[in-house]
PDB file of C-alpha atoms in Angstrom:
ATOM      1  CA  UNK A  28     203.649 119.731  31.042  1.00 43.00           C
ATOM      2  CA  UNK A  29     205.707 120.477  34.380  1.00 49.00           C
ATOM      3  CA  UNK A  30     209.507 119.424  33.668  1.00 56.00           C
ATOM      4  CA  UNK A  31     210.648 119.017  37.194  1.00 65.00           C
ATOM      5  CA  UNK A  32     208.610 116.968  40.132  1.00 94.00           C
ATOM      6  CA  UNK A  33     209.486 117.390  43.716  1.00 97.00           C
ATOM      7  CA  UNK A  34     209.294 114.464  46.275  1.00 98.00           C
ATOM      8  CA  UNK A  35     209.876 114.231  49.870  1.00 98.00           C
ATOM      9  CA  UNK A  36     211.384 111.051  51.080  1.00 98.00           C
ATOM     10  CA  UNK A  37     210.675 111.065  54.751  1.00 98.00           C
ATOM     11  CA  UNK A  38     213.186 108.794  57.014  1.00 98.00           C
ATOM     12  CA  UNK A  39     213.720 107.435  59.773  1.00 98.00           C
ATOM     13  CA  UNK A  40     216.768 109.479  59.659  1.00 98.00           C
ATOM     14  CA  UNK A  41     215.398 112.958  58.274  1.00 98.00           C
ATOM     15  CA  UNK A  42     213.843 114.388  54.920  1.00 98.00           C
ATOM     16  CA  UNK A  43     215.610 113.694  51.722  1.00 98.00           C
ATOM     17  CA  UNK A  44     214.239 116.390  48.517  1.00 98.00           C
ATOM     18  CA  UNK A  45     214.468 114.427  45.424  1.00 98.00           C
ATOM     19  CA  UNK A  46     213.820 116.987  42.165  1.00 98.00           C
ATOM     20  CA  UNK A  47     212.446 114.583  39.651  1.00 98.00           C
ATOM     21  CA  UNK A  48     213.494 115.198  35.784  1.00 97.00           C
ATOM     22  CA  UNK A  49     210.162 114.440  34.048  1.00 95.00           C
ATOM     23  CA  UNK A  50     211.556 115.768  30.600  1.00 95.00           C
ATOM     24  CA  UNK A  51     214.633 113.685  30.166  1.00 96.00           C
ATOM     25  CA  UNK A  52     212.931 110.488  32.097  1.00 97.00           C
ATOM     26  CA  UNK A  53     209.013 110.819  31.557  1.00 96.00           C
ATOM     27  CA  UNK A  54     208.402 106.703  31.528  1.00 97.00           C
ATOM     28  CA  UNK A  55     210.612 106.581  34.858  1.00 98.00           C
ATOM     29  CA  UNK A  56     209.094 109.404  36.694  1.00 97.00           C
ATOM     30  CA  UNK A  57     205.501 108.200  35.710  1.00 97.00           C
ATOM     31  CA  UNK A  58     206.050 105.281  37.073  1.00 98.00           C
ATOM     32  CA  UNK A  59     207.932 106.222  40.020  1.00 98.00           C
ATOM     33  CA  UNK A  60     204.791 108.857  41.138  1.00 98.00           C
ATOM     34  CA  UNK A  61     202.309 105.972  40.468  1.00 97.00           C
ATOM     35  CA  UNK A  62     204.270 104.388  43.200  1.00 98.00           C
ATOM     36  CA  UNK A  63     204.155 107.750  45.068  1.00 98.00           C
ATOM     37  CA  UNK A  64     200.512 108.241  44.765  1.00 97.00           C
ATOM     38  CA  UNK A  65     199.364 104.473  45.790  1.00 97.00           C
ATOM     39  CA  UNK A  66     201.639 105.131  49.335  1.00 97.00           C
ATOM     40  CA  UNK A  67     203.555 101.920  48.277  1.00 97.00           C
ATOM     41  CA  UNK A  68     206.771 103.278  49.395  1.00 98.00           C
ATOM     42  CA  UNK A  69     205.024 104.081  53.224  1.00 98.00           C
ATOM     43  CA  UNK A  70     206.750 101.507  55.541  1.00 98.00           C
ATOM     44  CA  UNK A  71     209.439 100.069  52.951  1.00 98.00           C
ATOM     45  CA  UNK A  72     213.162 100.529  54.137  1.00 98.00           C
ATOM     46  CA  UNK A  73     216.728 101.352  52.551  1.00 98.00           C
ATOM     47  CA  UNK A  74     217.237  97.183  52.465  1.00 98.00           C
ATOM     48  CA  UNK A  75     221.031  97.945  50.861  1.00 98.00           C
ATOM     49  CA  UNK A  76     223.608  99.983  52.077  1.00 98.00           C
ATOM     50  CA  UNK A  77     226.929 100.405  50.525  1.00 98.00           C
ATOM     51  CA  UNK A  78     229.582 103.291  51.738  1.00 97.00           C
ATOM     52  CA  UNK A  79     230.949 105.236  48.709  1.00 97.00           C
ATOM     53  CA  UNK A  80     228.517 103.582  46.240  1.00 98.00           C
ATOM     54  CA  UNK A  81     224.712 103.820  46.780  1.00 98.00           C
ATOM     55  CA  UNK A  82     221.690 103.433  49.073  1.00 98.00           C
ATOM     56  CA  UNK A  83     218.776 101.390  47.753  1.00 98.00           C
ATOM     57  CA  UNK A  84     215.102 100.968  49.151  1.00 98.00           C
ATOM     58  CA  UNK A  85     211.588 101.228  48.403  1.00 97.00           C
ATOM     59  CA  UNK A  86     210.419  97.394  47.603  1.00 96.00           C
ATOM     60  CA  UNK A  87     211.056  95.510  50.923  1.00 97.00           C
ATOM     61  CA  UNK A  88     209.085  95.960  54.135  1.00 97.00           C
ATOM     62  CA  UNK A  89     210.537  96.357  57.546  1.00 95.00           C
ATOM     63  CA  UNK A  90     210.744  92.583  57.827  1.00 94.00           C
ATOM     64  CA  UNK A  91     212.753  92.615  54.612  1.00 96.00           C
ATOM     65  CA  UNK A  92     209.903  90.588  53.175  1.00 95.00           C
ATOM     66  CA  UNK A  93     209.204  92.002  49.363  1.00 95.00           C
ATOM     67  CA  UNK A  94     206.090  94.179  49.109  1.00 93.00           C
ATOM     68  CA  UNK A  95     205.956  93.043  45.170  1.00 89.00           C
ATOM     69  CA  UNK A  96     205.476  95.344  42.169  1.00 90.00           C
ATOM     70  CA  UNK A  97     202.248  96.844  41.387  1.00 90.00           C
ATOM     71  CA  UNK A  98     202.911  96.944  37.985  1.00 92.00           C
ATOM     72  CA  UNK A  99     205.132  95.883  34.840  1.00 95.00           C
ATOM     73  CA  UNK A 100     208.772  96.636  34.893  1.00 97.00           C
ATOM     74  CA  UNK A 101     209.647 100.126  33.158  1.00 97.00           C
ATOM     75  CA  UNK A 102     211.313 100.062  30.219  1.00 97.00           C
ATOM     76  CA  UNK A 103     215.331 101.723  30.588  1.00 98.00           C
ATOM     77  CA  UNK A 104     215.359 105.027  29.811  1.00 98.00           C
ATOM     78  CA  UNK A 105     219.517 104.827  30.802  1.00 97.00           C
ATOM     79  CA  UNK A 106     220.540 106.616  27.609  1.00 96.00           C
ATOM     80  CA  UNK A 107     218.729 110.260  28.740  1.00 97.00           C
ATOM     81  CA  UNK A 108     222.271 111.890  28.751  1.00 97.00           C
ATOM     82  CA  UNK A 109     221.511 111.885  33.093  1.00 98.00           C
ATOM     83  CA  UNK A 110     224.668 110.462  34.875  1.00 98.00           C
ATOM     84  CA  UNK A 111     224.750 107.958  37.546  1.00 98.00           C
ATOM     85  CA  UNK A 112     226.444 111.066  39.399  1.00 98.00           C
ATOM     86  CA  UNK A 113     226.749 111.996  43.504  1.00 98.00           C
ATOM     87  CA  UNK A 114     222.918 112.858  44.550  1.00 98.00           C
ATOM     88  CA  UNK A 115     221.178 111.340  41.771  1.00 98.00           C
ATOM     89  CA  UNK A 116     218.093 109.023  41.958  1.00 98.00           C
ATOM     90  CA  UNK A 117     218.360 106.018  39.592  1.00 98.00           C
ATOM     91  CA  UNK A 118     215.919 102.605  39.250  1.00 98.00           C
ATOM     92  CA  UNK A 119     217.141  99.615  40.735  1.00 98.00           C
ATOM     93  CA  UNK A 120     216.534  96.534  38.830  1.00 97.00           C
ATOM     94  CA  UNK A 121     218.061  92.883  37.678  1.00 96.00           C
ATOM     95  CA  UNK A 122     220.440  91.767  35.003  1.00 95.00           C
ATOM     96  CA  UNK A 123     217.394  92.582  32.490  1.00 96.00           C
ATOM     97  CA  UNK A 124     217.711  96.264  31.541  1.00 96.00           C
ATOM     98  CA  UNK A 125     214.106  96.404  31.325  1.00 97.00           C
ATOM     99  CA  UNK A 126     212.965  94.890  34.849  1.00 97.00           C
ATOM    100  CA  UNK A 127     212.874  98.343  36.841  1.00 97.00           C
ATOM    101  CA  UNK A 128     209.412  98.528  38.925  1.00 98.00           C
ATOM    102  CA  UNK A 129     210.164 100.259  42.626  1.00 98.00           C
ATOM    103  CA  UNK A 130     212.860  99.996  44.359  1.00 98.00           C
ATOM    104  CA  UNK A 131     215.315 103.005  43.640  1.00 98.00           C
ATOM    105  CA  UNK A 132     218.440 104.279  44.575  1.00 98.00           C
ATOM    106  CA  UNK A 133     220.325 107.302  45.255  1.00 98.00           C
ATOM    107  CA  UNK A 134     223.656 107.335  44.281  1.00 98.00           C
ATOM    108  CA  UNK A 135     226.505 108.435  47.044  1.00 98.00           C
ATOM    109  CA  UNK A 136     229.598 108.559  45.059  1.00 98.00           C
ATOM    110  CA  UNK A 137     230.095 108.984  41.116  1.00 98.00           C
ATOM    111  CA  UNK A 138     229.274 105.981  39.477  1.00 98.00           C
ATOM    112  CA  UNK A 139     230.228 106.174  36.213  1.00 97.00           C
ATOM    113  CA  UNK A 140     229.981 102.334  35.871  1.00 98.00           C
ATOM    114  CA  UNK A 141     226.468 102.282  36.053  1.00 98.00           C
ATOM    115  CA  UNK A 142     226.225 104.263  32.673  1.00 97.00           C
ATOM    116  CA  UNK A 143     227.760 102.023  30.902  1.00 96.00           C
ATOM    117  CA  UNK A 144     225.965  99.534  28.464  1.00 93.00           C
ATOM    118  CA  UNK A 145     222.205  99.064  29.513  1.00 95.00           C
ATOM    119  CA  UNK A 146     222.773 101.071  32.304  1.00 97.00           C
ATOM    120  CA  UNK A 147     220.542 102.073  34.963  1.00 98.00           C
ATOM    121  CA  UNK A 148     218.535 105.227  34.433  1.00 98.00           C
ATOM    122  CA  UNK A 149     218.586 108.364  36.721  1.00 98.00           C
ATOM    123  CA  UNK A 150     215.591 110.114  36.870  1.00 98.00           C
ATOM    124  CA  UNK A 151     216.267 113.085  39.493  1.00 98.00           C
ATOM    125  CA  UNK A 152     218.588 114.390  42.071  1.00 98.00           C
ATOM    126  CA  UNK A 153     218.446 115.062  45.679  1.00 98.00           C
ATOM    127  CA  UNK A 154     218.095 118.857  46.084  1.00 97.00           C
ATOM    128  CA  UNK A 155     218.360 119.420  50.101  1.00 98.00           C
ATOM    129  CA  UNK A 156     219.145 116.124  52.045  1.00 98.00           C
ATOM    130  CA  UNK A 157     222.403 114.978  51.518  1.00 98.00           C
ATOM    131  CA  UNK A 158     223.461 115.467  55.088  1.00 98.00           C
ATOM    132  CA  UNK A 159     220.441 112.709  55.561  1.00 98.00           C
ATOM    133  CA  UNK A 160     221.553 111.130  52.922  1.00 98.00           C
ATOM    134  CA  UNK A 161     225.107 110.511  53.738  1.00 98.00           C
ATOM    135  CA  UNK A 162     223.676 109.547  57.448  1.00 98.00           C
ATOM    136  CA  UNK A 163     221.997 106.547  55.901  1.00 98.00           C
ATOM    137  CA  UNK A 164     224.755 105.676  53.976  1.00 98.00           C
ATOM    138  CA  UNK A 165     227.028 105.611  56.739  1.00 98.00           C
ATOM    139  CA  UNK A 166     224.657 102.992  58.895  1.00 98.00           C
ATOM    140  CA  UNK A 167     226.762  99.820  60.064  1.00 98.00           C
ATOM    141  CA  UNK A 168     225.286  97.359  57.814  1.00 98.00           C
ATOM    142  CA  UNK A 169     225.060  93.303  57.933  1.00 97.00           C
ATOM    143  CA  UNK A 170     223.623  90.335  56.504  1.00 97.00           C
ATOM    144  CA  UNK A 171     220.484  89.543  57.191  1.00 94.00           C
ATOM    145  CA  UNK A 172     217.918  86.722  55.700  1.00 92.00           C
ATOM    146  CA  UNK A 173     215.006  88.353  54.465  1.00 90.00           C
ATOM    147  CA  UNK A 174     211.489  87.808  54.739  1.00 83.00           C
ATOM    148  CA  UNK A 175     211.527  85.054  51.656  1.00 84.00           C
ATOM    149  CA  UNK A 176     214.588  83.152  53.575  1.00 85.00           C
ATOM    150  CA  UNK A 177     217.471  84.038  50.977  1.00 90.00           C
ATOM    151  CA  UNK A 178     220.115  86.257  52.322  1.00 95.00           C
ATOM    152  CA  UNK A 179     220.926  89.530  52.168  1.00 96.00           C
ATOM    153  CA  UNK A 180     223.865  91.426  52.011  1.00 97.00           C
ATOM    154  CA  UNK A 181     224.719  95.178  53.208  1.00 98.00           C
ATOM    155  CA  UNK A 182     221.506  95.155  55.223  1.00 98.00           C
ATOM    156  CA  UNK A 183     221.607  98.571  57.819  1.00 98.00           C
ATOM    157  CA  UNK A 184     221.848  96.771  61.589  1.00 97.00           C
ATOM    158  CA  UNK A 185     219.218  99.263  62.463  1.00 96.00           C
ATOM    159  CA  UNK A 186     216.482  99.605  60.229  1.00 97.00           C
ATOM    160  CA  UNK A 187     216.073 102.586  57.974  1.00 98.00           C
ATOM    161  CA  UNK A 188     212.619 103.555  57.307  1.00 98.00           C
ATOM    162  CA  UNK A 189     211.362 105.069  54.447  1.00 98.00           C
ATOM    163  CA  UNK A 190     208.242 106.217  56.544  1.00 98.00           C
ATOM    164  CA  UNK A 191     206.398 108.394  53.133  1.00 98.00           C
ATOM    165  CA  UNK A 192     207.332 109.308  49.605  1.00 98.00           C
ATOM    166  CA  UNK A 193     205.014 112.648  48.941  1.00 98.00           C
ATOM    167  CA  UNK A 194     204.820 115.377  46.000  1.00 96.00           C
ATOM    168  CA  UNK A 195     206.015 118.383  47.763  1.00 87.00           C
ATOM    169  CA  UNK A 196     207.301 121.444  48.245  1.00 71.00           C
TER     170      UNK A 196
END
């Protein structure tokens, strides 16, 4: 069984090299590759954008309208002993700790807040693309009403494409 998974999140903005951790999150990363390997994440967009905290995409389309999950939510693998750390990849999901399906986010600061109680489980770390990284976090950012007609908050002024999620090199 390979331990370690790498993906290439192609921007709008550059390549980002995420080295997924397929021992210490197998239920995440499976999930996460199914995504991969159906091109869901082809078109979606970093929808939230917050300096010194995180940048989140991978379930909303460039008209912020939600693409929808494939499949069931994930169940939270937050207690792997991975930190919610500077470069690391983590599931986005709702007050349920369970609820995870696509959307993602990498983390831009140390958030050790996020590892507290349910938490919200990392399942990699960015491995080249930080530069890229810390260009999308630094995107002027607004509210916007999505594609549903509820509002949304810290929504890049320019859109960010996430233009492919591949296995890579």
């Amino acid at each position: 069984m390979l331990l370690a998974i790498l993906v290439v999140i192609s921007t709008s903005k550059g390549d980002i090299k995420v080295d997924l951790n397929q021992k210490k999150a197998p239920a995440t990363v499976a999930n996460f590759l199914k995504y991969v390997n159906e091109k869901h994440y082809d078109g979606t967009v970093f929808h939230r954008v917050i300096k010194r905290f995180m940048i989140q995409g991978g379930g909303l389309d460039q008209q912020l309208r939600d693409k929808g999950a494939a499949r069931p939510p994930v169940k939270n693998e937050h207690s792997n002993g991975l930190k919610n750390v500077t470069g690391t990849i983590a599931m986005a999901r709702t007050n349920d700790p369970d609820s995870a399906t696509c959307q993602f986010f990498i983390n831009t600061h140390d958030n050790k807040f996020l590892d507290q109680g349910p938490g919200y489980a990392v399942f990699g770390k960015v491995v080249k693309g930080m530069d890229v990284v810390r260009k999308i976090e630094s995107v002027k950012t607004e509210t916007k009403p999505s594609g549903d007609g509820t509002v949304l908050k810290d929504v890049p002024a320019q859109t960010v494409v996430i233009k492919s999620i591949r296995v890579g090199k």
